[in-house]
Amino acid sequence: MEKHSQRPEPKNLNSVWRFLRRCLFSVLSFGPMPKHIAFIMDGNRRYAKKMQIKEGSGHNVGFTSLVSSLQYCYEMGVKYVTVYAFSIDNFKRKPEEVGSLMHLMKEKIDQLLEEESIVHKFGLKLNFWGSLDLLPEPIRSAAEKAMVHTANNTGPVLSICVAYTSTNEILRAINKSCARFEDKTGEGSDPANSILVTDLEENLDSASCSEPDIVIRTSGETRLSNFLLWQSTFSHLQSPNLFWPEFSLRHLIWSVLEYQKVYPYLEARRKLCQES
Amino acid sequence: MLSYSSLQLTSPFNHHQTLLSSAPRRGITWNDSSASVLPCRPRASPSLISSLPPVARSLPENSPAATLVDEAEQGAALSLPSPLRRELLPSHVAIIMDGNSRWARARGLPSTLGHEAGYRALKKVVEHSHKWGIRGLTVFAFSTENWRRPKVEVDFLMMLFERVLKEDILELTKDGVRICLIGDSTELPKSLQNLSKEIIEATKNNTKLDLSVAISYSGRRDITQACKSIAEKVKHGLVEPEDITESLVAQELETNRILEFPYPDLLIRTSGELRLSNFLLWQSAYSELFFTDTYWPDFKEANYVEALASYQTRQRRFGQRI
């Protein structure tokens, strides 16, 4: 059913497959559909080791898996997808690995802006969340160019977290809140009454997106590793026991079904928890 | 590669790791010095010996009391259930004690009895943590969202908290447990506020186990109050804006001000809910999460051992390669 290879498929087969998917998603949409899914794409390297291919190839296969998953998400009507591509902590890895990941990132960002890419197919708006100033200049420029290029797109949103940790994101929000507090109020005002939870929320990278309904971390690890800590407060956390390149349509469907099972309870809790 | 048949028979997902791997891997505790992103600020150690002497203190070697402490530690190691290894235990366990009401509803009982049963389960977990040498235990007793529950239930919970603190204080003190409270205490009834202050004062020099009870707590509000505190310091010129770092923010969090191990190594949530619900958001950035379908009142020693055993198999990388 799923395809990870890059061989072009016959057009007829593609159409049939697309039609079947549309039927499947129509059935799925009888239940509540998530608006925002976040992925921690873990296990590329371990996948490469398992398949006995070159280490760097695991990330390439992972990218193919990402594009497929994005396609399925957007066909299902998911409005926001967020992916954890590169953590600030990952800079502590060996320089060769970091260098190769940076090179891959530049290559894939450029690929995303090509005519035939998923960005143009769905009219995606691209966000890059993180401390982009930590990235080497070519990647930073590529990311900024991609954001400018897609800023006016009105389709679904793809947010890519690079040079990102949630605590760093919250820190930047705190810095902005403190700076705004100083500018706005001047002398004689009290931070205790002026800075609210909503002030921090407005200054997060994710301010323009809804909170994730589902956070999926592959490779069976059950931790968030400093990803969307604030935003995933009420998200349904899932940790499928497979490596990211193995994540495919059936896993995504299962993920949505699991979400639909608990949706009534989740929604009731969410309404109860609207904080001022 | 997963086969299609696995989808038909069972979920391809394994929501919680409940089996030991064939080669248990060493867990790294969060307070390892290589974890430089979120440094921990140790709590101030007491400078005076209190009227309620703590159980574990620095003692001269070969003194009878030192021998007793060594024996106590050996005893703790020996009392560990078999899959657990003392050196792989987490320093700090956090628990979201979920499912009391559903447990009661499933038995046709009022939710108040569910909370009573939940309290009994908590006592047991505190006892096990203390026996096995876990240094920190933080429990989510009441969130800011819980204020929206029916008044009868909220009032009962406040009374339960008071009763528990009054009844168990001597036992906790004797066992060297230090009680800490995190959350917005101004929203609590005055009597509970006063009692909490007494208990905190009475147990402040105990060092065997830090038991933090989160009442009227919200992770987002915790971070916001840290922000306010920093803004206050910037306003008074104590901190320059460019000096605001993650470490500084972490220091201002409620847990970091009072706990020796403020970051949970393991976070357990009962009742099958797979989310964090605004609990220790910043602090649990790298915590291993363990979810179990068991309702909190049914959480027994075997469940706790399962969670700890699962933790012991986890390979904690903190974003790096090992």
Coordinates of C-alpha atoms in Angstrom, one line a residue:
Chain A
M1 CA 0.0 0.0 0.0
E2 CA 2.7 2.5 1.1
K3 CA 5.5 3.7 -1.1
H4 CA 8.9 4.7 0.0
S5 CA 10.7 4.4 -3.3
Q6 CA 11.2 7.2 -5.6
R7 CA 10.4 5.3 -8.8
P8 CA 7.7 7.1 -10.8
E9 CA 4.4 5.1 -10.8
P10 CA 2.1 4.6 -13.7
K11 CA -0.4 7.4 -13.9
N12 CA -3.4 5.1 -13.8
L13 CA -2.2 3.3 -10.7
N14 CA -1.6 6.6 -9.1
S15 CA -5.1 7.8 -9.8
V16 CA -6.6 4.6 -8.5
W17 CA -4.6 4.8 -5.4
R18 CA -5.6 8.5 -4.9
F19 CA -9.2 7.6 -5.4
L20 CA -9.0 4.8 -2.8
R21 CA -7.4 7.2 -0.4
R22 CA -10.1 9.8 -0.9
C23 CA -12.7 7.1 -0.1
L24 CA -10.8 6.0 3.0
F25 CA -10.5 9.6 4.2
S26 CA -14.2 10.3 3.6
V27 CA -15.0 7.4 5.9
L28 CA -12.5 8.5 8.5
S29 CA -14.0 12.0 8.4
F30 CA -17.3 10.8 9.8
G31 CA -15.5 11.1 13.1
P32 CA -13.7 14.1 14.5
M33 CA -10.5 14.9 12.5
P34 CA -7.4 16.4 14.1
K35 CA -6.6 19.9 12.8
H36 CA -3.0 19.8 13.9
I37 CA -0.6 16.9 14.1
A38 CA 3.0 17.2 15.3
F39 CA 5.7 14.6 14.5
I40 CA 9.0 13.9 16.3
M41 CA 10.7 12.1 13.5
D42 CA 12.9 9.8 15.5
G43 CA 14.8 6.7 14.4
N44 CA 16.3 7.6 11.0
R45 CA 19.8 6.4 12.0
R46 CA 18.6 3.3 13.7
Y47 CA 16.5 2.5 10.6
A48 CA 19.6 2.8 8.4
K49 CA 21.5 0.5 10.8
K50 CA 18.6 -2.0 10.7
M51 CA 18.4 -2.0 6.9
Q52 CA 22.2 -2.0 6.7
I53 CA 22.4 1.0 4.5
K54 CA 24.7 4.0 4.8
E55 CA 23.9 6.1 7.9
G56 CA 23.1 9.3 6.1
S57 CA 20.7 7.4 3.8
G58 CA 18.4 6.9 6.8
H59 CA 17.7 10.7 6.9
N60 CA 17.0 10.7 3.1
V61 CA 14.5 7.9 3.5
G62 CA 13.1 9.8 6.4
F63 CA 12.5 12.8 4.2
T64 CA 10.6 10.7 1.7
S65 CA 8.5 9.3 4.5
L66 CA 7.9 12.9 5.7
V67 CA 6.7 14.0 2.2
S68 CA 4.3 11.1 2.0
S69 CA 3.0 11.7 5.5
L70 CA 2.4 15.3 4.7
Q71 CA 0.5 14.5 1.6
Y72 CA -1.8 12.1 3.5
C73 CA -2.3 14.6 6.3
Y74 CA -3.2 17.4 3.9
E75 CA -5.5 15.1 1.9
M76 CA -7.2 14.2 5.1
G77 CA -7.9 17.9 5.8
V78 CA -5.3 18.4 8.5
K79 CA -4.6 22.2 8.5
Y80 CA -1.4 22.3 10.5
V81 CA 1.5 19.9 10.6
T82 CA 4.6 20.5 12.8
V83 CA 7.8 18.5 12.6
Y84 CA 10.8 18.3 14.9
A85 CA 13.6 18.3 12.4
F86 CA 16.7 19.5 14.4
S87 CA 17.0 20.2 18.1
I88 CA 19.4 22.7 19.6
D89 CA 20.7 19.7 21.6
N90 CA 21.6 18.0 18.3
F91 CA 24.4 20.5 17.8
K92 CA 26.2 18.5 20.5
R93 CA 26.5 15.6 18.1
K94 CA 29.7 14.9 16.1
P95 CA 30.6 17.8 13.7
E96 CA 30.5 15.4 10.7
E97 CA 26.9 14.4 11.5
V98 CA 25.8 17.9 12.2
G99 CA 27.4 19.1 9.0
S100 CA 25.7 16.3 6.9
L101 CA 22.3 17.1 8.5
M102 CA 22.8 20.8 7.7
H103 CA 23.7 20.0 4.1
L104 CA 20.6 17.7 3.9
M105 CA 18.4 20.4 5.3
K106 CA 19.5 23.0 2.8
E107 CA 19.0 20.5 0.0
K108 CA 15.5 19.6 1.2
I109 CA 14.4 23.2 1.8
D110 CA 15.4 24.0 -1.8
Q111 CA 13.6 20.9 -3.0
L112 CA 10.4 22.1 -1.2
L113 CA 10.4 25.3 -3.2
E114 CA 10.6 23.5 -6.6
E115 CA 7.6 23.5 -8.9
E116 CA 6.7 19.9 -8.5
S117 CA 7.0 19.9 -4.8
I118 CA 4.3 19.3 -2.2
V119 CA 4.4 23.0 -1.3
H120 CA 3.1 24.1 -4.7
K121 CA 0.7 21.1 -4.9
F122 CA -1.2 22.1 -1.7
G123 CA -0.3 25.8 -1.5
L124 CA 1.5 25.2 1.7
K125 CA 2.7 28.0 4.0
L126 CA 6.1 27.2 5.5
N127 CA 7.1 28.2 9.0
F128 CA 10.6 27.7 10.5
W129 CA 10.4 27.7 14.3
G130 CA 13.6 27.9 16.4
S131 CA 16.6 30.1 17.0
L132 CA 17.5 30.4 13.3
D133 CA 20.5 32.6 14.1
L134 CA 22.2 29.4 15.4
L135 CA 22.0 27.9 11.9
P136 CA 24.9 28.3 9.3
E137 CA 24.1 31.2 7.0
P138 CA 23.2 29.1 3.9
I139 CA 20.5 27.2 5.8
R140 CA 19.2 30.3 7.6
S141 CA 18.9 32.2 4.3
A142 CA 17.2 29.2 2.6
A143 CA 14.7 29.0 5.5
E144 CA 14.0 32.7 5.5
K145 CA 13.6 32.7 1.7
A146 CA 11.1 29.8 2.0
M147 CA 9.1 31.6 4.5
V148 CA 8.9 34.8 2.4
H149 CA 8.2 32.8 -0.7
T150 CA 5.2 31.1 0.9
A151 CA 4.0 33.9 3.2
N152 CA 0.9 34.6 1.2
N153 CA -0.1 31.0 0.6
T154 CA -3.5 30.2 2.1
G155 CA -3.3 26.5 2.1
P156 CA -2.3 24.2 5.0
V157 CA 0.7 25.1 7.2
L158 CA 3.9 23.2 7.6
S159 CA 6.0 24.2 10.6
I160 CA 9.5 22.9 10.7
C161 CA 11.3 23.1 14.0
V162 CA 15.1 23.6 13.4
A163 CA 17.6 24.8 16.0
Y164 CA 14.6 24.5 18.3
T165 CA 13.9 23.5 21.8
S166 CA 10.7 24.3 23.6
T167 CA 12.5 25.9 26.5
N168 CA 14.4 28.1 24.1
E169 CA 11.1 29.1 22.5
I170 CA 9.6 29.9 25.9
L171 CA 12.8 31.9 26.8
R172 CA 12.4 34.0 23.6
A173 CA 8.8 34.5 24.4
I174 CA 9.8 35.6 28.0
N175 CA 12.4 38.0 26.5
K176 CA 9.8 39.6 24.2
S177 CA 7.2 39.8 27.0
C178 CA 9.7 41.5 29.3
A179 CA 10.7 43.9 26.6
R180 CA 7.1 44.7 25.7
F181 CA 6.3 45.2 29.3
E182 CA 9.1 47.8 29.6
D183 CA 8.2 49.6 26.4
K184 CA 4.4 49.6 27.2
T185 CA 4.3 50.6 30.8
G186 CA 7.4 52.5 31.8
E187 CA 8.0 53.3 35.5
G188 CA 5.6 52.5 38.3
S189 CA 4.0 49.5 36.9
D190 CA 3.8 46.0 38.3
P191 CA 4.9 42.9 36.3
A192 CA 2.8 40.7 38.6
N193 CA -0.4 42.3 37.2
S194 CA 0.8 43.1 33.7
I195 CA 2.3 39.8 32.4
L196 CA -0.3 37.1 31.8
V197 CA -0.2 33.5 30.5
T198 CA -1.7 34.9 27.2
D199 CA 1.2 37.3 26.8
L200 CA 3.7 34.5 26.7
E201 CA 1.4 32.5 24.3
E202 CA 1.2 35.4 21.9
N203 CA 5.0 35.6 21.8
L204 CA 5.7 31.9 21.1
D205 CA 6.8 30.8 17.6
S206 CA 3.5 28.9 17.4
A207 CA 1.2 31.9 18.1
S208 CA -0.4 31.7 14.7
C209 CA -1.2 28.0 14.9
S210 CA -3.7 26.0 17.0
E211 CA -2.3 23.6 19.5
P212 CA -1.5 20.1 18.3
D213 CA -4.3 17.6 18.7
I214 CA -1.9 14.7 18.3
V215 CA 1.9 14.5 19.0
I216 CA 3.5 11.4 17.5
R217 CA 7.0 10.3 18.4
T218 CA 8.3 7.3 16.4
S219 CA 10.9 4.8 17.5
G220 CA 9.0 3.8 20.6
E221 CA 10.6 6.5 22.8
T222 CA 8.1 8.0 25.2
R223 CA 9.3 11.5 26.0
L224 CA 8.9 14.9 24.4
S225 CA 12.6 15.8 24.3
N226 CA 11.9 19.5 24.7
F227 CA 9.4 19.7 21.9
L228 CA 6.2 21.8 22.1
L229 CA 6.1 21.5 25.9
W230 CA 3.7 24.5 26.3
Q231 CA 1.6 23.7 23.2
S232 CA 1.2 19.9 23.8
T233 CA -0.4 20.4 27.3
F234 CA -3.6 18.8 26.1
S235 CA -2.4 16.9 23.1
H236 CA -2.9 13.2 22.7
L237 CA 0.6 11.7 22.9
Q238 CA 1.4 8.7 20.8
S239 CA 4.6 6.6 20.6
P240 CA 4.4 4.0 17.9
N241 CA 7.1 1.4 18.1
L242 CA 8.6 1.9 14.6
F243 CA 11.3 4.0 13.1
W244 CA 10.4 7.2 11.3
P245 CA 11.1 6.0 7.8
E246 CA 8.7 3.1 8.5
F247 CA 5.8 5.5 9.3
S248 CA 3.2 5.1 6.6
L249 CA -0.5 5.7 5.8
R250 CA -1.8 2.8 7.9
H251 CA 0.1 4.1 11.0
L252 CA -1.3 7.6 10.3
I253 CA -4.9 6.2 10.0
W254 CA -4.4 4.2 13.2
S255 CA -3.2 7.4 14.9
V256 CA -6.3 9.3 13.8
L257 CA -8.6 6.4 14.9
E258 CA -6.9 6.4 18.4
Y259 CA -7.5 10.1 18.6
Q260 CA -11.1 9.8 17.6
K261 CA -11.7 7.2 20.3
V262 CA -10.7 9.6 23.0
Y263 CA -11.9 12.8 21.3
P264 CA -15.1 13.4 23.4
Y265 CA -13.2 13.2 26.6
L266 CA -10.3 15.3 25.3
E267 CA -12.7 18.0 24.0
A268 CA -14.6 18.1 27.3
R269 CA -11.3 18.5 29.2
R270 CA -10.1 21.1 26.8
K271 CA -13.2 23.3 27.2
L272 CA -12.9 23.0 31.0
C273 CA -9.3 24.1 30.8
Q274 CA -9.6 27.4 29.0
E275 CA -7.3 29.6 31.0
S276 CA -7.6 33.4 31.1
Chain B
M1 CA 9.2 -3.6 8.9
L2 CA 5.9 -4.0 10.5
S3 CA 3.7 -6.5 8.6
Y4 CA 0.1 -5.6 7.7
S5 CA -1.1 -8.5 9.8
S6 CA 0.1 -6.7 12.9
L7 CA -2.5 -4.0 12.2
Q8 CA -5.3 -6.5 12.0
L9 CA -4.5 -8.3 15.2
T10 CA -3.2 -5.6 17.5
S11 CA -2.4 -2.0 17.5
P12 CA 1.0 -1.4 15.9
F13 CA 1.5 1.0 18.7
N14 CA 3.0 0.2 22.0
H15 CA 1.9 3.1 24.2
H16 CA 4.0 2.2 27.1
Q17 CA 7.1 0.1 27.4
T18 CA 6.2 -2.5 29.9
L19 CA 8.8 -5.2 29.0
L20 CA 12.4 -5.3 29.9
S21 CA 14.6 -5.4 26.9
S22 CA 17.0 -8.4 26.7
A23 CA 19.9 -6.0 27.3
P24 CA 18.9 -3.5 29.9
R25 CA 20.5 -0.1 29.1
R26 CA 21.8 2.2 31.6
G27 CA 19.7 5.2 32.3
I28 CA 21.3 8.6 32.9
T29 CA 19.8 10.7 35.6
W30 CA 18.9 14.2 34.7
N31 CA 21.3 15.8 37.1
D32 CA 24.3 14.3 35.2
S33 CA 26.8 17.1 34.6
S34 CA 26.8 16.5 30.9
A35 CA 23.2 17.8 30.7
S36 CA 24.1 21.5 30.5
V37 CA 20.9 22.9 29.1
L38 CA 18.8 22.9 32.3
P39 CA 21.1 23.2 35.3
C40 CA 19.6 22.4 38.7
R41 CA 19.8 24.9 41.6
P42 CA 20.2 22.9 44.8
R43 CA 18.0 23.9 47.7
A44 CA 19.7 25.6 50.6
S45 CA 20.8 23.1 53.2
P46 CA 19.8 23.8 56.8
S47 CA 22.5 25.5 58.9
L48 CA 21.0 24.6 62.2
I49 CA 20.0 21.2 63.6
S50 CA 16.2 21.3 63.9
S51 CA 14.1 20.0 66.8
L52 CA 13.0 17.2 64.5
P53 CA 16.4 15.7 63.4
P54 CA 16.6 14.5 59.8
V55 CA 17.2 10.8 59.2
A56 CA 20.2 11.2 56.9
R57 CA 23.0 13.5 58.1
S58 CA 26.7 13.6 57.7
L59 CA 28.1 11.4 60.6
P60 CA 31.6 10.5 61.7
E61 CA 32.8 7.2 60.2
N62 CA 32.6 4.1 62.4
S63 CA 30.1 5.8 64.7
P64 CA 27.2 3.5 65.7
A65 CA 24.8 6.0 64.0
A66 CA 26.9 5.9 60.8
T67 CA 26.7 2.1 60.9
L68 CA 23.0 2.3 61.3
V69 CA 22.7 4.6 58.2
D70 CA 24.9 2.2 56.2
E71 CA 22.7 -0.7 57.2
A72 CA 19.6 1.3 56.4
E73 CA 21.0 1.9 52.9
Q74 CA 21.9 -1.7 52.4
G75 CA 18.5 -2.6 53.7
A76 CA 16.9 -0.3 51.1
A77 CA 18.9 -2.0 48.4
L78 CA 18.0 -5.5 49.6
S79 CA 14.3 -4.5 49.8
L80 CA 14.2 -3.6 46.1
P81 CA 11.9 -5.9 44.0
S82 CA 13.9 -8.1 41.7
P83 CA 13.8 -6.3 38.3
L84 CA 14.9 -3.1 39.9
R85 CA 18.5 -2.0 40.3
R86 CA 19.3 0.7 42.8
E87 CA 21.8 2.5 40.6
L88 CA 19.3 2.7 37.8
L89 CA 16.4 4.1 39.8
P90 CA 15.2 7.6 39.0
S91 CA 16.1 10.3 41.4
H92 CA 12.8 12.1 41.0
V93 CA 9.5 10.6 40.0
A94 CA 6.4 12.7 39.1
I95 CA 2.9 11.2 39.1
I96 CA -0.3 12.5 37.6
M97 CA -2.7 10.7 39.9
D98 CA -5.6 10.4 37.4
G99 CA -8.7 8.3 37.5
N100 CA -10.2 8.5 41.0
S101 CA -13.6 9.6 39.8
R102 CA -13.8 7.1 37.1
W103 CA -12.6 4.4 39.5
A104 CA -15.5 5.3 41.8
R105 CA -18.0 5.6 38.9
A106 CA -17.1 2.1 37.7
R107 CA -18.0 0.8 41.1
G108 CA -21.2 2.8 41.5
L109 CA -19.6 4.9 44.3
P110 CA -19.5 8.6 44.8
S111 CA -16.3 10.4 43.6
T112 CA -15.4 11.3 47.2
L113 CA -14.7 7.6 47.9
G114 CA -12.6 7.5 44.8
H115 CA -10.4 10.3 46.2
E116 CA -10.2 8.5 49.5
A117 CA -9.0 5.4 47.7
G118 CA -6.6 7.5 45.7
Y119 CA -5.1 8.8 48.9
R120 CA -4.5 5.3 50.2
A121 CA -2.7 4.5 47.0
L122 CA -0.5 7.6 47.4
K123 CA 0.5 6.6 50.9
K124 CA 1.7 3.3 49.5
V125 CA 3.7 4.9 46.7
V126 CA 5.3 7.3 49.2
E127 CA 6.2 4.3 51.4
H128 CA 7.7 2.4 48.5
S129 CA 9.6 5.5 47.2
H130 CA 11.0 6.0 50.7
K131 CA 12.0 2.3 51.1
W132 CA 13.7 2.1 47.7
G133 CA 15.7 5.3 48.0
I134 CA 14.0 7.5 45.5
R135 CA 14.8 11.0 46.6
G136 CA 12.1 13.1 45.0
L137 CA 8.4 12.4 44.5
T138 CA 6.1 15.1 43.0
V139 CA 2.4 14.3 42.8
F140 CA -0.3 16.3 40.9
A141 CA -3.1 16.4 43.5
F142 CA -5.2 19.3 42.1
S143 CA -4.8 21.4 39.0
T144 CA -6.0 25.0 38.4
E145 CA -8.5 23.4 36.0
N146 CA -9.9 21.3 38.8
W147 CA -11.5 24.4 40.5
R148 CA -14.2 24.1 37.8
R149 CA -15.4 20.7 39.2
P150 CA -18.6 20.6 41.3
K151 CA -18.3 22.6 44.5
V152 CA -19.1 19.6 46.6
E153 CA -16.2 17.6 45.1
V154 CA -13.8 20.6 45.5
D155 CA -14.8 21.2 49.1
F156 CA -14.3 17.5 49.8
L157 CA -10.9 17.5 48.3
M158 CA -9.8 20.5 50.3
M159 CA -11.0 18.8 53.5
L160 CA -9.2 15.6 52.5
F161 CA -5.9 17.5 52.0
E162 CA -6.3 19.0 55.5
R163 CA -7.1 15.7 57.1
V164 CA -4.3 14.0 55.4
L165 CA -1.8 16.6 56.5
K166 CA -3.0 16.5 60.1
E167 CA -3.1 12.7 60.4
D168 CA 0.1 11.8 58.7
I169 CA 2.5 14.5 59.8
L170 CA 4.1 12.6 62.6
E171 CA 4.7 9.5 60.5
L172 CA 6.2 11.6 57.6
T173 CA 8.4 13.5 60.0
K174 CA 9.6 10.3 61.6
D175 CA 10.4 8.8 58.2
G176 CA 12.5 11.8 57.2
V177 CA 10.0 13.0 54.5
R178 CA 10.1 16.7 53.6
I179 CA 6.8 18.1 52.5
C180 CA 6.8 20.8 49.8
L181 CA 3.8 22.5 48.2
I182 CA 3.8 23.9 44.7
G183 CA 0.9 25.8 43.1
D184 CA -1.0 28.9 43.9
S185 CA -1.7 28.6 47.6
T186 CA -3.6 31.9 47.8
E187 CA -6.6 30.1 46.2
L188 CA -6.7 27.5 49.0
P189 CA -8.9 27.8 52.1
K190 CA -7.1 29.8 54.8
S191 CA -7.0 26.8 57.2
L192 CA -5.3 24.7 54.6
Q193 CA -2.8 27.4 53.8
N194 CA -1.9 27.8 57.5
L195 CA -1.6 24.0 58.0
S196 CA 0.6 23.7 55.0
K197 CA 2.9 26.3 56.2
E198 CA 3.2 24.5 59.6
I199 CA 3.9 21.2 57.9
I200 CA 6.5 22.6 55.5
E201 CA 8.2 24.3 58.5
A202 CA 8.1 21.2 60.6
T203 CA 9.6 18.9 57.9
K204 CA 12.0 21.4 56.2
N205 CA 15.1 19.7 57.6
N206 CA 14.2 16.2 56.5
T207 CA 16.3 14.8 53.8
K208 CA 15.3 11.2 53.0
L209 CA 12.5 12.0 50.5
D210 CA 11.2 15.3 49.1
L211 CA 7.5 14.9 48.6
S212 CA 6.1 17.8 46.6
V213 CA 2.4 18.1 46.4
A214 CA 1.1 20.2 43.5
I215 CA -2.2 21.8 44.6
S216 CA -3.8 24.5 42.4
Y217 CA -0.8 24.1 40.1
S218 CA -0.5 24.9 36.4
G219 CA 2.7 24.5 34.5
R220 CA 1.9 27.4 32.3
R221 CA 1.3 29.6 35.3
D222 CA 4.6 28.4 36.8
I223 CA 6.5 29.6 33.8
T224 CA 4.5 32.9 33.7
Q225 CA 5.3 33.6 37.3
A226 CA 9.0 32.9 36.5
C227 CA 8.7 35.5 33.7
K228 CA 7.1 38.0 36.1
S229 CA 9.8 37.4 38.6
I230 CA 12.5 38.1 36.0
A231 CA 10.6 41.2 34.7
E232 CA 10.6 42.4 38.3
K233 CA 14.4 41.9 38.6
V234 CA 15.0 43.6 35.3
K235 CA 12.8 46.6 36.4
H236 CA 14.9 46.9 39.5
G237 CA 18.2 46.6 37.6
L238 CA 19.1 43.3 39.2
V239 CA 19.3 41.5 35.9
E240 CA 20.1 42.9 32.5
P241 CA 17.7 41.8 29.7
E242 CA 20.6 40.2 27.7
D243 CA 21.4 38.0 30.8
I244 CA 18.0 36.3 30.7
T245 CA 18.9 32.7 30.0
E246 CA 17.2 29.3 30.3
S247 CA 19.1 28.7 33.5
L248 CA 17.7 31.9 35.0
V249 CA 14.2 31.0 34.0
A250 CA 14.6 27.6 35.4
Q251 CA 15.8 29.0 38.7
E252 CA 12.6 31.0 39.1
L253 CA 10.3 28.0 38.7
E254 CA 8.6 26.8 41.8
T255 CA 10.2 23.4 41.9
N256 CA 13.7 24.8 41.3
R257 CA 13.5 27.1 44.3
I258 CA 12.7 24.3 46.8
L259 CA 13.8 20.9 45.4
E260 CA 17.2 19.3 45.2
F261 CA 16.1 17.3 42.1
P262 CA 13.6 19.6 40.4
Y263 CA 13.4 17.7 37.1
P264 CA 11.5 14.5 37.0
D265 CA 13.4 11.6 35.5
L266 CA 10.2 9.6 35.2
L267 CA 6.7 11.0 34.8
I268 CA 3.8 8.5 35.4
R269 CA 0.2 9.1 34.4
T270 CA -2.5 6.7 35.3
S271 CA -6.0 6.0 33.9
G272 CA -4.9 5.6 30.3
E273 CA -4.9 9.3 29.5
L274 CA -1.9 10.1 27.1
R275 CA -1.2 13.7 27.8
L276 CA 0.6 16.0 30.3
S277 CA -2.3 18.3 31.3
N278 CA -0.3 21.3 32.3
F279 CA 1.9 19.6 34.8
L280 CA 5.6 20.4 35.1
L281 CA 5.8 21.5 31.5
W282 CA 9.3 23.0 31.6
Q283 CA 10.7 20.5 34.1
S284 CA 9.6 17.4 32.2
A285 CA 11.3 18.4 28.9
Y286 CA 13.4 15.3 29.0
S287 CA 11.4 13.1 31.4
E288 CA 10.7 9.6 30.5
L289 CA 6.9 9.3 30.3
F290 CA 5.1 6.2 31.4
F291 CA 1.4 5.8 30.8
T292 CA -0.7 3.0 32.3
D293 CA -4.4 2.2 31.9
T294 CA -4.7 1.5 35.6
Y295 CA -6.8 4.0 37.6
W296 CA -4.9 5.7 40.3
P297 CA -6.7 4.0 43.3
D298 CA -5.6 0.6 41.7
F299 CA -2.0 1.7 41.3
K300 CA -0.2 -0.8 43.5
E301 CA 3.4 -1.9 44.1
A302 CA 3.5 -4.1 41.0
N303 CA 2.4 -1.1 38.8
Y304 CA 5.1 1.1 40.4
V305 CA 7.7 -1.6 39.8
E306 CA 6.5 -1.9 36.2
A307 CA 7.0 1.8 35.7
L308 CA 10.4 1.9 37.3
A309 CA 11.5 -1.2 35.4
S310 CA 10.4 0.4 32.2
Y311 CA 12.4 3.5 33.1
Q312 CA 15.5 1.4 33.6
T313 CA 15.4 0.1 30.1
R314 CA 15.2 3.6 28.6
Q315 CA 18.2 5.0 26.9
R316 CA 18.3 8.7 27.7
R317 CA 20.2 10.7 25.0
F318 CA 19.2 14.3 25.6
G319 CA 19.5 14.9 21.9
Q320 CA 22.9 13.5 21.6
R321 CA 24.2 10.1 20.4
I322 CA 25.5 7.6 22.9

